[in-house]
Coordinates of C-alpha atoms in Angstrom, one line a residue:
Chain A
M8 CA 42.5 -7.2 -18.8
S9 CA 44.8 -7.3 -15.8
L10 CA 43.6 -7.3 -12.2
D11 CA 45.6 -5.6 -9.5
K12 CA 45.7 -6.6 -5.8
A13 CA 43.1 -4.0 -4.8
T14 CA 40.6 -5.3 -7.3
V15 CA 41.1 -8.9 -6.2
R16 CA 40.6 -7.8 -2.6
R17 CA 37.4 -6.1 -3.6
I18 CA 36.0 -9.1 -5.5
A19 CA 37.0 -11.4 -2.6
T20 CA 35.0 -9.1 -0.2
L21 CA 32.0 -9.2 -2.5
A22 CA 32.3 -13.0 -2.7
R23 CA 32.7 -13.3 1.1
I24 CA 35.9 -15.3 0.8
D25 CA 38.7 -14.4 3.2
V26 CA 41.9 -14.0 1.2
Q27 CA 45.3 -13.6 2.9
E28 CA 47.5 -10.7 1.9
A29 CA 50.1 -13.2 0.5
E30 CA 47.6 -14.9 -1.7
L31 CA 46.4 -11.7 -3.4
E32 CA 49.4 -11.4 -5.8
P33 CA 49.3 -15.0 -7.2
L34 CA 45.5 -14.9 -7.4
A35 CA 45.7 -11.6 -9.4
G36 CA 48.1 -13.3 -11.8
E37 CA 45.8 -16.4 -12.3
L38 CA 42.6 -14.4 -12.7
S39 CA 44.3 -12.0 -15.1
A40 CA 45.5 -14.9 -17.3
I41 CA 41.9 -16.3 -17.4
L42 CA 40.4 -12.9 -18.2
G43 CA 43.0 -12.2 -20.8
W44 CA 42.1 -15.4 -22.6
I45 CA 38.4 -14.5 -22.3
E46 CA 39.0 -11.1 -23.9
Q47 CA 38.9 -12.7 -27.4
L48 CA 35.1 -12.6 -27.2
Q49 CA 35.3 -8.8 -27.9
E50 CA 36.2 -9.5 -31.5
V51 CA 32.8 -11.2 -32.1
D52 CA 30.1 -8.8 -33.6
T53 CA 27.1 -9.3 -31.4
S54 CA 25.3 -6.0 -32.2
A55 CA 22.2 -7.7 -33.7
V56 CA 22.1 -10.7 -31.3
A57 CA 19.7 -11.3 -28.5
P58 CA 21.3 -12.8 -25.4
M59 CA 20.7 -16.5 -24.6
T60 CA 19.7 -16.3 -21.0
G61 CA 19.1 -19.9 -20.1
G62 CA 19.5 -23.5 -21.2
T63 CA 16.2 -23.7 -22.9
D64 CA 14.0 -21.5 -25.0
A65 CA 10.8 -23.1 -23.6
A66 CA 8.5 -20.7 -21.7
L67 CA 8.5 -21.3 -18.0
P68 CA 5.4 -23.0 -16.7
W69 CA 2.9 -21.4 -14.3
R70 CA 1.4 -23.0 -11.2
S71 CA -1.0 -22.0 -8.5
D72 CA 0.5 -20.1 -5.7
V73 CA -0.4 -22.5 -2.9
V74 CA 1.5 -24.0 0.0
D75 CA 2.0 -27.6 -0.8
D76 CA 4.9 -28.5 1.5
G77 CA 6.3 -27.4 4.9
G78 CA 5.7 -27.9 8.6
Q79 CA 9.0 -29.8 9.1
P80 CA 11.3 -27.5 11.1
E81 CA 13.3 -30.4 12.5
K82 CA 14.3 -31.5 9.0
V83 CA 15.1 -27.9 7.9
V84 CA 17.6 -27.3 10.7
A85 CA 18.8 -30.9 10.9
N86 CA 22.1 -30.1 9.1
A87 CA 22.7 -26.7 10.6
P88 CA 26.1 -26.3 12.5
D89 CA 24.5 -24.9 15.6
P90 CA 20.7 -25.0 15.6
Q91 CA 18.7 -23.9 18.7
D92 CA 15.0 -24.6 19.3
G93 CA 14.3 -25.0 15.6
F94 CA 16.2 -21.8 14.6
F95 CA 19.5 -21.3 12.8
T96 CA 22.0 -19.3 14.8
V97 CA 24.6 -16.7 13.7
P98 CA 27.1 -14.5 15.5
K99 CA 25.5 -11.4 17.1
V100 CA 24.6 -8.8 14.4
V101 CA 23.2 -6.0 16.5
E102 CA 25.0 -4.1 19.3
Chain B
M12 CA 29.1 -68.1 -16.4
T13 CA 30.5 -64.6 -16.8
S14 CA 31.6 -63.0 -13.6
L15 CA 28.7 -61.1 -12.1
T16 CA 30.5 -57.8 -12.2
A17 CA 31.2 -58.2 -15.9
L18 CA 27.5 -58.3 -16.8
T19 CA 25.9 -55.4 -18.7
I20 CA 22.7 -54.0 -17.3
A21 CA 20.8 -55.6 -20.1
D22 CA 22.3 -59.0 -19.4
A23 CA 21.7 -58.7 -15.7
R24 CA 18.1 -57.7 -16.3
D25 CA 17.7 -60.9 -18.3
Q26 CA 19.4 -63.1 -15.8
L27 CA 17.4 -61.6 -12.9
A28 CA 14.2 -62.2 -14.8
A29 CA 15.2 -65.8 -15.6
G30 CA 16.0 -66.4 -11.9
K31 CA 19.6 -67.2 -12.7
V32 CA 20.9 -64.6 -10.3
S33 CA 19.5 -62.6 -7.3
A34 CA 19.8 -59.0 -6.6
V35 CA 21.6 -59.8 -3.4
E36 CA 24.2 -61.8 -5.3
L37 CA 24.8 -59.0 -7.7
A38 CA 25.1 -56.4 -4.9
D39 CA 27.5 -58.6 -2.9
A40 CA 29.7 -59.3 -6.0
H41 CA 30.0 -55.5 -6.6
L42 CA 30.6 -54.6 -3.0
A43 CA 33.4 -57.1 -2.9
A44 CA 34.9 -55.7 -6.1
M45 CA 34.6 -52.1 -4.6
E46 CA 36.6 -53.2 -1.6
K47 CA 39.3 -54.8 -3.7
A48 CA 39.6 -51.7 -5.9
A49 CA 39.5 -49.2 -3.0
D50 CA 42.9 -47.9 -4.3
L51 CA 41.2 -46.3 -7.3
N52 CA 39.4 -43.9 -4.8
A53 CA 36.3 -44.0 -7.0
F54 CA 33.9 -43.8 -4.1
I55 CA 33.7 -41.0 -1.4
T56 CA 31.1 -43.0 0.6
T57 CA 30.2 -46.7 0.2
T58 CA 26.7 -47.7 1.3
P59 CA 26.8 -51.5 1.7
D60 CA 23.9 -51.5 4.1
V61 CA 21.6 -49.5 1.8
A62 CA 22.7 -51.8 -1.1
R63 CA 21.9 -55.0 0.8
D64 CA 18.6 -53.7 2.1
R65 CA 17.5 -52.6 -1.4
A66 CA 18.8 -55.8 -3.0
K67 CA 16.8 -57.9 -0.5
A68 CA 13.7 -55.8 -1.1
S69 CA 14.2 -56.2 -4.9
D70 CA 14.4 -60.0 -4.6
T71 CA 11.2 -60.0 -2.5
R72 CA 9.4 -57.8 -5.1
R73 CA 10.6 -60.2 -7.9
K74 CA 9.0 -63.1 -6.1
K75 CA 5.7 -61.2 -6.1
G76 CA 6.2 -60.4 -9.8
D77 CA 6.2 -56.7 -9.2
V78 CA 9.5 -55.3 -10.7
G79 CA 10.7 -52.0 -12.0
A80 CA 12.8 -51.3 -15.1
L81 CA 16.1 -51.4 -13.1
D82 CA 15.1 -53.8 -10.4
G83 CA 18.1 -55.3 -8.6
I84 CA 20.6 -53.4 -10.8
P85 CA 23.6 -52.2 -8.8
L86 CA 24.5 -48.5 -9.5
G87 CA 26.9 -45.9 -8.3
I88 CA 25.7 -42.3 -7.7
K89 CA 27.8 -39.3 -8.4
D90 CA 28.2 -37.5 -5.0
L91 CA 26.5 -34.4 -6.5
F92 CA 23.1 -36.0 -6.2
C93 CA 21.4 -35.5 -2.8
T94 CA 20.5 -38.9 -1.3
E95 CA 18.2 -39.1 1.7
G96 CA 20.1 -39.7 4.9
V97 CA 23.3 -40.5 3.1
L98 CA 26.3 -38.1 3.3
T99 CA 26.4 -35.9 0.2
T100 CA 29.6 -33.9 -0.2
A101 CA 29.9 -32.5 -3.8
A102 CA 33.6 -33.5 -3.0
S103 CA 33.8 -30.3 -1.0
H104 CA 35.0 -29.7 2.6
I105 CA 32.3 -27.1 2.9
L106 CA 29.5 -29.7 2.9
D107 CA 31.1 -31.7 5.8
G108 CA 28.6 -33.9 7.4
F109 CA 25.7 -32.9 5.1
K110 CA 23.0 -35.6 5.1
P111 CA 20.1 -34.4 2.9
P112 CA 16.6 -34.9 4.3
Y113 CA 15.4 -35.5 0.8
E114 CA 16.3 -37.5 -2.4
S115 CA 17.1 -35.9 -5.8
T116 CA 14.4 -36.5 -8.4
V117 CA 16.8 -38.5 -10.6
T118 CA 18.0 -40.8 -7.9
A119 CA 14.4 -41.2 -6.6
K120 CA 13.4 -42.3 -10.0
L121 CA 16.2 -44.8 -10.1
R122 CA 15.4 -46.0 -6.6
D123 CA 11.7 -46.3 -7.4
A124 CA 12.6 -48.4 -10.5
G125 CA 14.4 -50.8 -8.2
A126 CA 18.0 -49.8 -8.7
V127 CA 20.4 -50.7 -5.8
M128 CA 22.7 -47.9 -4.7
L129 CA 26.2 -49.0 -3.9
G130 CA 27.7 -45.7 -2.9
K131 CA 28.5 -42.1 -3.7
L132 CA 31.1 -41.5 -6.4
N133 CA 34.1 -39.1 -6.4
L134 CA 34.2 -36.0 -8.6
D135 CA 35.9 -32.7 -8.9
E136 CA 34.8 -30.3 -6.2
F137 CA 31.4 -29.0 -7.1
A138 CA 31.9 -30.7 -10.5
M139 CA 34.5 -28.0 -11.4
G140 CA 37.3 -29.7 -13.2
S141 CA 38.2 -32.1 -16.0
A142 CA 40.4 -34.6 -14.2
T143 CA 38.8 -35.4 -10.8
I144 CA 41.9 -33.9 -9.1
T145 CA 40.2 -31.1 -7.2
S146 CA 38.2 -33.3 -4.9
Y147 CA 38.6 -32.7 -1.2
Y148 CA 38.7 -36.5 -0.9
G149 CA 41.7 -36.9 -3.2
P150 CA 42.0 -37.7 -6.8
T151 CA 40.4 -40.8 -8.5
K152 CA 42.7 -43.0 -10.5
N153 CA 41.9 -44.2 -14.0
P154 CA 41.7 -48.0 -14.1
W155 CA 43.5 -47.9 -17.5
K156 CA 47.3 -47.6 -17.7
A157 CA 49.5 -47.1 -20.7
K158 CA 51.2 -50.2 -22.0
G159 CA 54.3 -51.0 -19.9
S160 CA 53.8 -48.0 -17.7
S161 CA 52.9 -47.8 -14.0
V162 CA 52.0 -44.1 -14.1
D163 CA 48.6 -43.3 -12.6
L164 CA 46.3 -41.5 -15.1
V165 CA 43.4 -39.2 -14.5
P166 CA 39.9 -40.6 -15.3
G167 CA 38.8 -37.2 -16.7
G168 CA 36.2 -35.1 -14.9
S169 CA 34.2 -34.0 -13.3
S170 CA 32.4 -37.4 -13.2
G171 CA 35.7 -39.2 -12.8
G172 CA 34.6 -41.5 -9.9
S173 CA 31.6 -42.6 -11.9
A174 CA 33.7 -43.2 -15.0
A175 CA 36.4 -45.1 -13.2
A176 CA 33.9 -47.3 -11.2
V177 CA 31.9 -48.3 -14.3
A178 CA 35.1 -49.0 -16.4
A179 CA 36.6 -51.1 -13.5
S180 CA 33.2 -53.0 -13.2
L181 CA 32.6 -51.8 -9.6
C182 CA 29.1 -50.9 -10.6
M183 CA 27.0 -51.7 -13.7
G184 CA 26.2 -48.1 -14.4
A185 CA 26.5 -44.7 -12.7
T186 CA 24.9 -41.3 -12.7
G187 CA 26.9 -38.4 -14.0
T188 CA 26.3 -34.8 -14.5
D189 CA 27.6 -32.7 -17.4
T190 CA 28.0 -28.9 -17.3
G191 CA 30.7 -28.5 -20.0
G192 CA 31.6 -32.1 -20.7
S193 CA 31.7 -33.8 -17.3
I194 CA 29.9 -36.9 -18.5
R195 CA 31.4 -37.2 -22.0
Q196 CA 35.1 -36.4 -21.4
P197 CA 35.5 -38.9 -18.5
A198 CA 33.6 -41.5 -20.4
A199 CA 36.1 -41.1 -23.3
F200 CA 39.1 -41.2 -20.8
T201 CA 37.9 -44.6 -19.3
G202 CA 36.5 -46.3 -22.4
I203 CA 32.8 -46.3 -21.5
V204 CA 29.6 -44.7 -22.8
G205 CA 28.4 -41.4 -21.4
V206 CA 25.2 -39.6 -22.5
K207 CA 24.3 -36.0 -21.8
P208 CA 20.7 -35.6 -22.8
T209 CA 19.0 -32.4 -24.0
Y210 CA 19.0 -29.7 -21.4
G211 CA 15.6 -30.1 -19.6
R212 CA 15.3 -33.9 -20.1
C213 CA 16.3 -34.7 -16.5
S214 CA 15.2 -32.8 -13.5
R215 CA 17.9 -30.9 -11.7
W216 CA 16.0 -30.9 -8.4
G217 CA 18.2 -32.2 -5.6
I218 CA 21.4 -32.1 -7.7
V219 CA 24.0 -29.7 -6.1
A220 CA 23.9 -26.8 -8.5
F221 CA 27.0 -25.6 -10.4
A222 CA 25.8 -23.7 -13.4
S223 CA 22.0 -24.0 -13.6
S224 CA 21.6 -23.1 -17.3
L225 CA 24.1 -25.9 -18.3
D226 CA 23.8 -28.7 -15.7
Q227 CA 22.3 -31.9 -16.9
A228 CA 22.3 -35.4 -15.4
G229 CA 22.9 -38.5 -17.6
P230 CA 23.9 -42.1 -17.5
M231 CA 27.5 -43.6 -17.7
T232 CA 27.6 -47.3 -18.6
R233 CA 29.6 -49.9 -20.5
T234 CA 27.3 -50.2 -23.4
V235 CA 25.0 -47.9 -25.5
R236 CA 22.0 -50.1 -24.7
D237 CA 22.7 -49.8 -20.9
S238 CA 22.7 -46.0 -21.3
A239 CA 19.4 -46.1 -23.1
I240 CA 17.9 -48.3 -20.3
M241 CA 19.2 -46.0 -17.6
L242 CA 18.3 -42.7 -19.3
Q243 CA 14.7 -44.0 -19.8
V244 CA 14.3 -44.1 -16.1
M245 CA 16.2 -40.9 -15.3
C246 CA 14.3 -38.4 -17.5
G247 CA 10.9 -36.9 -17.6
H248 CA 9.0 -33.8 -16.4
D249 CA 9.3 -32.8 -12.7
P250 CA 7.2 -29.9 -11.3
K251 CA 10.0 -29.2 -8.9
D252 CA 12.4 -28.1 -11.7
S253 CA 10.7 -25.4 -13.9
T254 CA 13.3 -26.1 -16.7
S255 CA 12.5 -29.8 -16.8
S256 CA 10.6 -30.5 -20.0
A257 CA 7.1 -32.0 -20.5
H258 CA 8.4 -33.3 -23.9
V259 CA 7.3 -36.9 -24.5
V260 CA 10.0 -39.3 -23.6
P261 CA 10.5 -41.8 -26.4
D262 CA 11.4 -45.5 -26.0
F263 CA 15.2 -45.2 -26.4
E264 CA 15.9 -48.9 -26.3
A265 CA 13.4 -49.6 -29.1
V266 CA 15.4 -47.5 -31.6
L267 CA 18.9 -48.9 -31.0
K268 CA 19.0 -51.3 -33.9
Q269 CA 17.4 -49.0 -36.5
G270 CA 20.8 -48.2 -38.0
V271 CA 21.9 -45.1 -39.8
K272 CA 21.1 -45.9 -43.4
G273 CA 20.4 -42.6 -45.2
L274 CA 21.3 -40.4 -42.2
K275 CA 23.4 -37.3 -42.9
I276 CA 26.4 -37.0 -40.5
G277 CA 28.0 -33.6 -40.2
I278 CA 31.8 -33.3 -39.9
P279 CA 32.6 -29.8 -38.6
K280 CA 35.8 -28.4 -39.9
E281 CA 36.4 -26.3 -36.8
Y282 CA 36.9 -29.5 -34.7
R283 CA 40.1 -30.3 -36.7
P284 CA 42.4 -27.4 -35.6
D285 CA 46.0 -27.4 -36.7
G286 CA 48.0 -29.6 -34.5
L287 CA 45.1 -31.9 -33.5
N288 CA 46.5 -35.1 -32.1
A289 CA 47.1 -37.5 -35.0
E290 CA 45.6 -40.5 -33.3
V291 CA 42.5 -38.6 -32.4
S292 CA 42.2 -37.3 -35.9
A293 CA 42.6 -40.8 -37.4
L294 CA 40.0 -42.3 -35.1
W295 CA 37.6 -39.6 -36.1
D296 CA 38.1 -40.5 -39.8
R297 CA 37.7 -44.2 -38.9
G298 CA 34.4 -43.5 -37.1
M299 CA 33.0 -41.7 -40.1
G300 CA 34.1 -44.6 -42.2
W301 CA 32.1 -47.0 -40.0
L302 CA 29.0 -44.8 -40.4
K303 CA 29.4 -44.7 -44.2
E304 CA 29.7 -48.5 -44.3
A305 CA 26.4 -48.6 -42.4
G306 CA 24.8 -46.4 -45.1
A307 CA 25.2 -42.9 -43.7
V308 CA 26.4 -39.9 -45.7
A309 CA 29.2 -37.6 -44.6
V310 CA 28.6 -33.9 -45.0
D311 CA 31.2 -31.2 -44.4
I312 CA 29.8 -28.5 -42.2
S313 CA 31.0 -25.4 -40.4
L314 CA 30.2 -24.3 -36.8
P315 CA 32.0 -20.9 -37.2
H316 CA 31.8 -19.8 -33.5
T317 CA 33.3 -22.9 -32.1
K318 CA 36.5 -21.2 -31.0
Y319 CA 34.6 -18.8 -28.8
A320 CA 32.8 -21.6 -26.9
L321 CA 35.4 -22.1 -24.2
P322 CA 35.8 -18.4 -23.3
T323 CA 32.0 -18.0 -23.3
Y324 CA 31.7 -21.0 -21.0
Y325 CA 34.3 -19.6 -18.6
I326 CA 32.1 -16.5 -18.2
V327 CA 28.7 -18.1 -18.1
A328 CA 29.5 -21.1 -15.8
P329 CA 31.5 -19.1 -13.2
A330 CA 28.9 -16.4 -13.1
E331 CA 26.2 -18.9 -12.4
A332 CA 28.4 -20.7 -9.9
S333 CA 29.2 -17.6 -8.0
S334 CA 25.5 -17.1 -7.5
N335 CA 24.7 -20.8 -6.8
L336 CA 27.5 -21.2 -4.3
A337 CA 26.5 -18.1 -2.3
R338 CA 24.3 -20.5 -0.2
Y339 CA 27.4 -22.0 1.5
D340 CA 27.6 -19.6 4.3
G341 CA 28.1 -21.7 7.4
V342 CA 24.6 -21.1 8.6
R343 CA 22.3 -23.8 7.4
F344 CA 24.5 -26.8 6.6
G345 CA 28.0 -28.0 6.4
L346 CA 31.2 -26.4 7.7
R347 CA 31.2 -23.4 10.0
E348 CA 34.4 -21.5 11.0
P349 CA 33.8 -19.1 13.9
G350 CA 34.1 -15.4 13.3
K351 CA 33.6 -12.3 15.5
S352 CA 31.0 -10.9 13.1
L353 CA 28.5 -12.5 10.7
D354 CA 30.6 -11.3 7.7
E355 CA 33.8 -12.6 9.2
M356 CA 32.1 -16.0 9.9
Y357 CA 30.9 -16.1 6.2
A358 CA 34.4 -15.2 4.8
K359 CA 36.3 -17.6 7.1
T360 CA 33.9 -20.5 6.5
R361 CA 34.1 -20.0 2.7
A362 CA 37.9 -19.6 2.8
A363 CA 38.3 -22.8 4.7
G364 CA 35.6 -24.8 2.9
F365 CA 36.3 -24.1 -0.8
G366 CA 39.3 -25.4 -2.7
A367 CA 41.5 -23.3 -5.0
E368 CA 39.7 -24.0 -8.3
V369 CA 36.3 -23.3 -6.8
K370 CA 37.5 -20.1 -5.3
R371 CA 39.0 -19.0 -8.6
R372 CA 35.7 -19.6 -10.4
I373 CA 33.7 -17.8 -7.7
L374 CA 36.0 -14.8 -7.9
I375 CA 35.9 -14.8 -11.8
G376 CA 32.1 -15.1 -11.6
T377 CA 31.7 -12.3 -9.0
Y378 CA 34.0 -10.1 -11.2
V379 CA 32.1 -10.6 -14.4
L380 CA 28.8 -9.9 -12.7
S381 CA 30.0 -6.9 -10.8
A382 CA 28.9 -3.3 -11.5
G383 CA 30.6 -1.9 -14.6
Y384 CA 31.7 -5.3 -16.0
Y385 CA 28.3 -7.0 -16.4
D386 CA 27.7 -5.8 -20.0
A387 CA 31.3 -6.3 -21.2
Y388 CA 31.6 -9.8 -19.9
Y389 CA 28.4 -11.5 -18.9
L390 CA 26.0 -10.0 -21.4
K391 CA 28.6 -10.3 -24.2
A392 CA 29.0 -14.0 -23.3
Q393 CA 25.2 -14.6 -23.4
K394 CA 25.1 -13.1 -26.9
V395 CA 28.0 -15.2 -28.2
R396 CA 26.3 -18.2 -26.6
A397 CA 23.2 -17.4 -28.8
L398 CA 25.5 -17.4 -31.9
I399 CA 27.0 -20.8 -30.9
A400 CA 23.5 -22.2 -30.5
R401 CA 22.5 -20.7 -33.9
D402 CA 25.5 -22.5 -35.5
F403 CA 24.1 -25.8 -34.4
D404 CA 20.5 -24.9 -35.5
Q405 CA 21.8 -24.1 -38.9
A406 CA 23.9 -27.2 -39.1
F407 CA 20.9 -29.4 -38.2
E408 CA 19.0 -28.0 -41.1
K409 CA 21.4 -29.9 -43.3
V410 CA 22.4 -32.9 -41.1
D411 CA 20.8 -35.4 -38.7
A412 CA 23.8 -35.8 -36.4
I413 CA 27.3 -34.5 -35.9
L414 CA 30.4 -36.6 -35.3
T415 CA 33.5 -35.3 -33.5
P416 CA 36.2 -36.5 -31.2
T417 CA 35.1 -36.3 -27.5
A418 CA 38.4 -35.0 -26.2
P419 CA 41.6 -33.6 -27.8
S420 CA 43.8 -36.2 -26.1
A421 CA 44.0 -39.5 -24.3
P422 CA 44.1 -39.5 -20.5
F423 CA 47.1 -37.8 -18.9
G424 CA 49.0 -38.4 -15.7
I425 CA 47.7 -37.3 -12.3
G426 CA 49.6 -34.1 -11.5
E427 CA 50.0 -33.0 -15.1
R428 CA 48.5 -29.7 -16.4
M429 CA 47.8 -28.4 -12.9
D430 CA 49.8 -25.2 -13.1
D431 CA 47.8 -23.5 -15.9
P432 CA 44.1 -23.4 -15.4
V433 CA 43.5 -22.5 -19.1
A434 CA 45.5 -25.5 -20.3
M435 CA 43.2 -27.7 -18.1
Y436 CA 40.1 -26.0 -19.5
L437 CA 41.1 -27.0 -23.1
N438 CA 40.2 -30.6 -22.3
D439 CA 36.6 -29.6 -22.8
V440 CA 37.1 -27.8 -26.2
F441 CA 34.9 -30.3 -28.1
T442 CA 32.2 -30.9 -25.4
V443 CA 31.5 -27.3 -24.3
P444 CA 29.8 -26.0 -27.5
A445 CA 27.0 -28.6 -27.2
S446 CA 26.5 -27.8 -23.5
L447 CA 26.1 -24.1 -24.3
A448 CA 23.6 -24.9 -27.1
G449 CA 21.7 -27.3 -24.8
I450 CA 21.7 -30.1 -27.3
P451 CA 22.3 -33.8 -26.5
G452 CA 25.7 -35.5 -26.8
A453 CA 27.1 -39.0 -26.3
S454 CA 30.6 -40.3 -26.0
V455 CA 31.2 -43.8 -27.3
P456 CA 34.5 -45.7 -26.8
A457 CA 35.9 -46.2 -30.3
G458 CA 39.6 -47.1 -30.2
L459 CA 42.9 -47.2 -28.4
T460 CA 46.0 -45.2 -28.8
A461 CA 49.3 -46.9 -29.7
T462 CA 50.0 -47.0 -26.0
G463 CA 46.7 -48.8 -25.4
L464 CA 44.7 -45.9 -23.9
P465 CA 41.0 -45.4 -24.7
L466 CA 39.7 -42.7 -27.0
G467 CA 36.1 -41.7 -27.6
L468 CA 34.0 -40.3 -30.4
Q469 CA 31.2 -37.8 -29.7
V470 CA 27.8 -37.8 -31.3
L471 CA 25.6 -34.7 -31.2
T472 CA 22.0 -34.3 -32.4
K473 CA 19.4 -31.6 -32.2
R474 CA 17.4 -30.9 -29.1
W475 CA 15.1 -33.7 -28.1
D476 CA 16.5 -36.1 -30.7
E477 CA 18.2 -38.6 -28.4
E478 CA 16.7 -41.4 -30.6
T479 CA 19.1 -40.5 -33.4
L480 CA 21.8 -40.0 -30.9
F481 CA 21.4 -43.6 -29.7
R482 CA 21.1 -45.0 -33.2
V483 CA 24.4 -43.5 -34.3
S484 CA 26.1 -44.4 -31.1
Q485 CA 25.0 -48.0 -31.4
V486 CA 26.4 -48.3 -34.9
I487 CA 29.8 -46.9 -33.7
E488 CA 29.8 -49.3 -30.8
D489 CA 29.0 -52.3 -33.0
A490 CA 31.8 -51.3 -35.5
A491 CA 34.4 -50.4 -33.0
A492 CA 34.4 -53.7 -31.1
F493 CA 36.1 -51.8 -28.3
P494 CA 38.1 -54.0 -26.0
R495 CA 36.5 -53.3 -22.6
L496 CA 38.7 -53.4 -19.6
G497 CA 38.9 -56.9 -18.1
A498 CA 36.9 -58.4 -20.9
S499 CA 39.8 -59.7 -22.9

């Protein structure tokens, strides 16, 4: 499997990582090498195998759907880059 | 009297109890050693004030006769654990200035047991790496050097700061995390003990997430007994992590001297590929010899899907990472790079904040989860993962434990193997299968290469059987008489 520059650009957009034009070609090479190596999985017959979807086969526990924490907006925004009045802020998203 | 920094946790516990030493003296001795060895770059942040405060409080508690299992013991914390009010970086630029308003469950348990935090230890950025060379804060050096050489070696990774600090006696023990070998491989590279417990033993709450179905916390110490003491405190059910188990936690220290008489030890043929390093291969044979002398029986076994473990891991782990690391968006914590639009702010922040290896893994993960490729890569990998887990299940019907080398080589030089990501990934060839299967594993220092560098042996057991893991590890430690750094 070999990735071209256009595909790397598309993945980078999906991942919200700004990639400069000059970085696309080397990245395509590195990612293609990794994917080429991963390709060997295709030779394994998995037709009768159920996927392992987590690190444990234990059933997930249930709990009551009640509020047991909260009411600390100062702590929640304490690490934000530019908090205002207990809110997170972002660049303008509506015109 | 032995130097205070050379004490094991078990020894220090006895001396504290006997009133021969105070927690403040222990903390001061370690803080001084840390300052002297700053050149190793083992710590990202040192916390001398926290350490002295906690040590004083410990000494006060002891006077009242009210002490916890680790009271007064100086520990280092991998900088992947959130620590209340103390900078937590995951060795990434993107978490600049992040001081968590909460404490991870594991470090809270250690703190509540009286442990004294000395500082936050270096690691590969977001725990992605096998050499502690991808940290935004620079590489950590291995305190070991080859005989007659001045070349700086890597301490392994990702818990390389933890490994280097414990090996150099800058702390008595440290927390590590292991996603594909990040406790065991650095333990082997620095001649210390590292234990990755069963997936679900330790709560992941408050540990910066890398690959949630694989991440597990564990202890890194200079002796098997010390790991048993530390793990005892670290594990247990936590309602805040739905995958943390309610399984009863046995008394690990109580089983250490039970020996291995009659135990069946599996030797998997797939872990001896053509061209395996001759010293690693010989050490493995020697290790099995020690276990036989102690009464265990060697059994040849096969784990047929072993060769697919690494490629499986490099789909599953990046996929989960790409999802987990979506939270670093410049809005709620850490770095923010300005942008004209919200999307531009996200993309510029993430471009500036993540290092090359982290970006590579996010991009791979995004690709294998993207429309049209999910079945071919991600679902396929989850199915092969099930086969790898089944290999172990079938093996443990015949054997009580499995013995393998921990890593395919001794530590290498800082700067080597950096051009080819796949070559770097091969460091974890022997540790990744157990991570995928969720079973416990330990690395025990077992010998030196001809050039005097440490090598480790890995012990694996079935899920929830850390007791057998510790028993086998203890026998190896007793037989190996490994020359600890600075002890000779």
